[in-house]
mmCIF file of C-alpha atoms in Angstrom:
data_model
loop_
_atom_site.group_PDB
_atom_site.id
_atom_site.type_symbol
_atom_site.label_atom_id
_atom_site.label_comp_id
_atom_site.label_asym_id
_atom_site.label_seq_id
_atom_site.Cartn_x
_atom_site.Cartn_y
_atom_site.Cartn_z
ATOM 1 C CA MET A 1 66.460 -34.307 128.058
ATOM 2 C CA ALA A 2 64.686 -37.132 129.878
ATOM 3 C CA ASP A 3 61.853 -34.793 130.894
ATOM 4 C CA TYR A 4 60.895 -34.003 127.290
ATOM 5 C CA THR A 5 57.892 -35.928 125.930
ATOM 6 C CA GLY A 6 56.929 -34.006 122.783
ATOM 7 C CA THR A 7 53.298 -33.900 123.923
ATOM 8 C CA VAL A 8 51.804 -30.416 123.625
ATOM 9 C CA ALA A 9 48.286 -29.012 123.286
ATOM 10 C CA VAL A 10 46.916 -25.792 121.838
ATOM 11 C CA GLY A 11 46.684 -23.249 124.650
ATOM 12 C CA GLY A 12 49.020 -25.273 126.821
ATOM 13 C CA PRO A 13 52.648 -24.744 127.759
ATOM 14 C CA PRO A 14 55.587 -25.555 125.506
ATOM 15 C CA ASP A 15 57.720 -28.650 125.957
ATOM 16 C CA VAL A 16 61.458 -28.041 126.257
ATOM 17 C CA ARG A 17 64.341 -30.347 125.357
ATOM 18 C CA ARG A 18 67.793 -29.230 126.477
ATOM 19 C CA LEU A 19 70.754 -30.643 124.565
ATOM 20 C CA PRO A 20 74.345 -29.615 125.313
ATOM 21 C CA GLY A 21 74.515 -27.359 122.273
ATOM 22 C CA LEU A 22 70.885 -26.679 121.369
ATOM 23 C CA THR A 23 67.621 -25.959 123.162
ATOM 24 C CA ILE A 24 64.496 -27.214 121.368
ATOM 25 C CA VAL A 25 61.097 -25.806 122.354
ATOM 26 C CA LYS A 26 57.859 -27.243 120.941
ATOM 27 C CA LEU A 27 54.543 -25.363 120.994
ATOM 28 C CA ALA A 28 51.127 -26.232 119.510
ATOM 29 C CA VAL A 29 49.134 -23.386 117.939
ATOM 30 C CA GLY A 30 46.038 -22.720 115.873
ATOM 31 C CA PRO A 31 42.829 -24.553 114.939
ATOM 32 C CA LEU A 32 44.735 -27.399 113.254
ATOM 33 C CA SER A 33 47.091 -27.905 116.210
ATOM 34 C CA ASN A 34 50.228 -27.085 114.284
ATOM 35 C CA ASN A 35 53.590 -27.594 115.912
ATOM 36 C CA ALA A 36 56.049 -24.705 115.939
ATOM 37 C CA TYR A 37 59.619 -25.214 117.109
ATOM 38 C CA LEU A 38 62.217 -22.843 118.499
ATOM 39 C CA LEU A 39 65.841 -23.912 118.112
ATOM 40 C CA ARG A 40 68.293 -21.835 120.169
ATOM 41 C CA CYS A 41 72.064 -22.271 120.077
ATOM 42 C CA VAL A 42 73.310 -22.565 123.654
ATOM 43 C CA ALA A 43 76.726 -21.047 122.921
ATOM 44 C CA SER A 44 75.655 -17.982 120.948
ATOM 45 C CA GLY A 45 72.035 -17.458 121.980
ATOM 46 C CA GLU A 46 70.982 -17.201 118.334
ATOM 47 C CA GLY A 47 67.579 -18.699 117.537
ATOM 48 C CA LEU A 48 65.601 -20.049 114.601
ATOM 49 C CA LEU A 49 61.853 -20.709 114.451
ATOM 50 C CA ILE A 50 60.453 -23.585 112.407
ATOM 51 C CA ASP A 51 56.945 -22.999 110.989
ATOM 52 C CA ALA A 52 55.316 -19.753 112.107
ATOM 53 C CA ALA A 53 51.974 -21.471 111.824
ATOM 54 C CA ASN A 54 49.425 -19.400 113.756
ATOM 55 C CA GLU A 55 48.781 -17.340 116.901
ATOM 56 C CA PRO A 56 51.411 -14.664 116.265
ATOM 57 C CA ALA A 57 51.333 -13.313 119.820
ATOM 58 C CA ARG A 58 52.190 -16.715 121.286
ATOM 59 C CA LEU A 59 54.849 -17.314 118.651
ATOM 60 C CA ALA A 60 56.371 -13.898 119.362
ATOM 61 C CA GLU A 61 56.834 -15.098 122.953
ATOM 62 C CA LEU A 62 58.283 -18.388 121.715
ATOM 63 C CA ALA A 63 60.684 -16.485 119.467
ATOM 64 C CA ARG A 64 62.091 -14.794 122.590
ATOM 65 C CA PHE A 65 62.344 -17.881 124.785
ATOM 66 C CA GLU A 66 65.557 -17.547 126.801
ATOM 67 C CA GLY A 67 67.133 -15.118 124.374
ATOM 68 C CA PRO A 68 66.723 -12.376 121.790
ATOM 69 C CA PRO A 69 64.176 -12.646 118.983
ATOM 70 C CA VAL A 70 65.015 -15.335 116.447
ATOM 71 C CA SER A 71 67.197 -14.284 113.540
ATOM 72 C CA ALA A 72 65.496 -16.593 111.024
ATOM 73 C CA ILE A 73 62.256 -18.462 110.378
ATOM 74 C CA LEU A 74 62.260 -21.686 108.380
ATOM 75 C CA THR A 75 59.033 -22.837 106.718
ATOM 76 C CA THR A 76 58.963 -26.569 106.024
ATOM 77 C CA HIS A 77 56.443 -26.349 103.175
ATOM 78 C CA ALA A 78 54.004 -24.036 101.463
ATOM 79 C CA HIS A 79 50.654 -25.122 102.928
ATOM 80 C CA ALA A 80 48.963 -22.124 104.505
ATOM 81 C CA ASP A 81 48.386 -23.643 107.937
ATOM 82 C CA HIS A 82 52.164 -23.539 108.429
ATOM 83 C CA TRP A 83 52.646 -19.834 107.709
ATOM 84 C CA GLN A 84 49.596 -17.915 108.989
ATOM 85 C CA ALA A 85 51.795 -16.009 111.465
ATOM 86 C CA LEU A 86 54.845 -15.711 109.229
ATOM 87 C CA ALA A 87 54.393 -12.113 108.049
ATOM 88 C CA ALA A 88 53.685 -10.890 111.579
ATOM 89 C CA LEU A 89 56.675 -12.733 113.016
ATOM 90 C CA VAL A 90 59.036 -11.486 110.304
ATOM 91 C CA GLU A 91 57.990 -7.909 111.051
ATOM 92 C CA ASP A 92 58.153 -8.420 114.809
ATOM 93 C CA ALA A 93 61.546 -10.122 114.931
ATOM 94 C CA GLY A 94 63.180 -8.701 111.815
ATOM 95 C CA ALA A 95 63.952 -12.310 110.910
ATOM 96 C CA ALA A 96 65.237 -13.742 107.645
ATOM 97 C CA VAL A 97 62.993 -16.236 105.875
ATOM 98 C CA TYR A 98 64.095 -19.703 104.716
ATOM 99 C CA ALA A 99 62.054 -22.124 102.601
ATOM 100 C CA GLY A 100 62.434 -24.820 99.984
ATOM 101 C CA ALA A 101 63.082 -23.298 96.572
ATOM 102 C CA ALA A 102 60.096 -24.903 94.848
ATOM 103 C CA ASP A 103 57.691 -23.676 97.563
ATOM 104 C CA ALA A 104 59.148 -20.208 98.130
ATOM 105 C CA ASP A 105 56.850 -18.280 95.801
ATOM 106 C CA GLU A 106 53.771 -19.611 97.618
ATOM 107 C CA LEU A 107 54.662 -17.881 100.884
ATOM 108 C CA PRO A 108 53.165 -14.493 101.853
ATOM 109 C CA VAL A 109 56.571 -12.826 102.338
ATOM 110 C CA ALA A 110 59.805 -12.615 100.381
ATOM 111 C CA VAL A 111 62.123 -15.572 100.973
ATOM 112 C CA ASP A 112 65.736 -14.701 101.738
ATOM 113 C CA GLU A 113 67.199 -18.197 101.411
ATOM 114 C CA ARG A 114 65.746 -20.655 98.879
ATOM 115 C CA LEU A 115 66.932 -24.005 100.121
ATOM 116 C CA ALA A 116 67.649 -27.245 98.286
ATOM 117 C CA HIS A 117 68.489 -30.770 99.340
ATOM 118 C CA GLY A 118 72.016 -30.842 100.734
ATOM 119 C CA ASP A 119 72.147 -27.211 101.845
ATOM 120 C CA THR A 120 72.993 -26.223 105.405
ATOM 121 C CA VAL A 121 71.694 -23.508 107.709
ATOM 122 C CA ASP A 122 73.667 -22.161 110.666
ATOM 123 C CA VAL A 123 72.001 -21.271 113.948
ATOM 124 C CA GLY A 124 74.798 -19.606 115.848
ATOM 125 C CA GLU A 125 77.437 -22.286 116.336
ATOM 126 C CA THR A 126 75.124 -25.159 115.375
ATOM 127 C CA THR A 127 74.374 -26.394 111.872
ATOM 128 C CA LEU A 128 71.178 -27.793 110.382
ATOM 129 C CA GLU A 129 71.279 -30.012 107.304
ATOM 130 C CA ILE A 130 68.453 -29.488 104.805
ATOM 131 C CA ILE A 131 66.800 -32.587 103.365
ATOM 132 C CA GLY A 132 64.434 -32.274 100.406
ATOM 133 C CA LEU A 133 61.251 -34.348 100.757
ATOM 134 C CA ARG A 134 59.176 -33.988 97.615
ATOM 135 C CA GLY A 135 55.553 -35.066 97.342
ATOM 136 C CA HIS A 136 53.483 -33.438 100.083
ATOM 137 C CA THR A 137 54.515 -30.240 98.293
ATOM 138 C CA PRO A 138 57.131 -29.828 95.554
ATOM 139 C CA GLY A 139 59.536 -27.943 97.822
ATOM 140 C CA GLY A 140 59.001 -29.630 101.172
ATOM 141 C CA ILE A 141 62.085 -29.748 103.365
ATOM 142 C CA ALA A 142 63.205 -31.285 106.638
ATOM 143 C CA ALA A 143 65.922 -29.916 108.920
ATOM 144 C CA LEU A 144 68.405 -32.232 110.648
ATOM 145 C CA TYR A 145 70.557 -31.491 113.700
ATOM 146 C CA ARG A 146 73.226 -34.041 114.581
ATOM 147 C CA ASP A 147 74.031 -33.641 118.260
ATOM 148 C CA PRO A 148 77.842 -33.927 118.430
ATOM 149 C CA SER A 149 77.996 -34.520 122.177
ATOM 150 C CA PRO A 150 78.914 -37.989 123.498
ATOM 151 C CA GLY A 151 75.890 -40.235 123.099
ATOM 152 C CA GLY A 152 74.064 -37.544 121.150
ATOM 153 C CA ARG A 153 71.419 -38.516 118.622
ATOM 154 C CA ALA A 154 70.074 -36.926 115.458
ATOM 155 C CA HIS A 155 67.082 -34.600 115.705
ATOM 156 C CA LEU A 156 64.915 -34.250 112.594
ATOM 157 C CA PHE A 157 62.170 -31.684 111.913
ATOM 158 C CA THR A 158 59.924 -33.168 109.216
ATOM 159 C CA GLY A 159 57.033 -30.753 108.708
ATOM 160 C CA ASP A 160 54.131 -32.685 107.181
ATOM 161 C CA SER A 161 56.319 -35.145 105.256
ATOM 162 C CA LEU A 162 56.661 -37.763 108.010
ATOM 163 C CA PHE A 163 54.458 -38.542 110.999
ATOM 164 C CA PRO A 164 54.170 -41.401 113.441
ATOM 165 C CA GLY A 165 52.201 -43.875 111.344
ATOM 166 C CA GLY A 166 53.022 -42.697 107.854
ATOM 167 C CA VAL A 167 54.022 -40.026 105.408
ATOM 168 C CA GLY A 168 52.084 -36.832 104.798
ATOM 169 C CA LYS A 169 48.999 -36.532 102.622
ATOM 170 C CA THR A 170 49.601 -36.492 98.865
ATOM 171 C CA ALA A 171 47.346 -35.565 95.953
ATOM 172 C CA THR A 172 48.273 -38.282 93.456
ATOM 173 C CA PRO A 173 49.846 -41.755 93.416
ATOM 174 C CA ALA A 174 52.919 -40.218 91.777
ATOM 175 C CA ASP A 175 53.253 -37.714 94.610
ATOM 176 C CA PHE A 176 52.908 -40.502 97.169
ATOM 177 C CA ASP A 177 55.588 -42.531 95.420
ATOM 178 C CA ALA A 178 57.902 -39.515 95.329
ATOM 179 C CA LEU A 179 57.391 -38.719 99.000
ATOM 180 C CA LEU A 180 57.760 -42.267 100.278
ATOM 181 C CA THR A 181 60.844 -42.745 98.114
ATOM 182 C CA ASP A 182 62.483 -39.595 99.486
ATOM 183 C CA VAL A 183 61.516 -40.494 103.060
ATOM 184 C CA ARG A 184 62.941 -43.982 102.658
ATOM 185 C CA THR A 185 66.159 -43.133 100.812
ATOM 186 C CA ARG A 186 66.972 -39.782 102.432
ATOM 187 C CA LEU A 187 65.831 -40.503 105.990
ATOM 188 C CA PHE A 188 65.470 -44.193 106.813
ATOM 189 C CA ASP A 189 68.389 -45.341 104.644
ATOM 190 C CA GLU A 190 70.723 -42.626 105.928
ATOM 191 C CA LEU A 191 69.894 -42.094 109.604
ATOM 192 C CA PRO A 192 69.996 -44.408 112.630
ATOM 193 C CA ASP A 193 67.011 -45.797 114.470
ATOM 194 C CA ASP A 194 67.457 -43.501 117.475
ATOM 195 C CA THR A 195 66.890 -40.422 115.280
ATOM 196 C CA TRP A 196 64.127 -38.455 116.992
ATOM 197 C CA PHE A 197 61.747 -36.702 114.623
ATOM 198 C CA TYR A 198 59.461 -33.759 115.247
ATOM 199 C CA PRO A 199 56.475 -33.484 112.863
ATOM 200 C CA GLY A 200 54.265 -30.570 111.885
ATOM 201 C CA HIS A 201 51.305 -31.840 113.910
ATOM 202 C CA GLY A 202 50.934 -34.201 116.835
ATOM 203 C CA ALA A 203 53.368 -36.390 118.718
ATOM 204 C CA ASP A 204 57.018 -37.087 117.976
ATOM 205 C CA SER A 205 58.523 -40.490 117.215
ATOM 206 C CA THR A 206 61.804 -42.136 116.237
ATOM 207 C CA LEU A 207 62.837 -43.640 112.933
ATOM 208 C CA GLY A 208 63.336 -46.961 114.680
ATOM 209 C CA ALA A 209 59.716 -47.027 115.844
ATOM 210 C CA GLU A 210 58.447 -46.349 112.316
ATOM 211 C CA ARG A 211 60.929 -48.372 110.241
ATOM 212 C CA PRO A 212 59.072 -51.730 110.522
ATOM 213 C CA HIS A 213 56.030 -50.162 108.856
ATOM 214 C CA LEU A 214 57.600 -48.859 105.629
ATOM 215 C CA ALA A 215 56.403 -51.819 103.552
ATOM 216 C CA GLU A 216 52.923 -51.445 105.031
ATOM 217 C CA TRP A 217 52.818 -47.773 104.031
ATOM 218 C CA ARG A 218 53.892 -48.661 100.494
ATOM 219 C CA ALA A 219 51.255 -51.385 100.197
ATOM 220 C CA ARG A 220 48.370 -49.249 101.428
ATOM 221 C CA GLY A 221 49.343 -46.297 99.203
ATOM 222 C CA TRP A 222 49.132 -43.566 101.826
#
């Protein structure tokens, strides 16, 4: 785990984090440098892909990293840069599709599981908690894995709802208020500072590194 940095570049190799129960693989794809993540249960070998954003051939390789093709693909939100490869990957892997209920109809394929805040998703013998984060899109979701091993931390996949330095882009002040409120009450108020989060673009961070800036984000309005 100490070798993982979360720094990836389009065209470059993936970065791999190995936890006792879950392998996390991060890859950057496409013209907007989207992050895609493979989560593979160590015990069962079952895998899930988060955000089939672009470059379907590279994501097909990611979907087979150290195991069979993923059984499911989770889309964090409905913006098109996060699902350009979704149809191709669903056909290639025969994977089920998960998305937030309010965003599901915007995707280019049928959604098998319409998720809401408080739902869970199993990846083999591991469980992801679904957290609704409204504002960047109406049905934006994050996925949380709580590592149960001694000294394990929480791992949070935030899509475009939370980045190092602020929340995701919003269209109106009301959307910004909704998103920052959900991020504060559902993430920062509930999870510890060592929670590592993995955004939809760019570098990772921890909640502890970002927590001192919440008031600043509120004051600036973005």
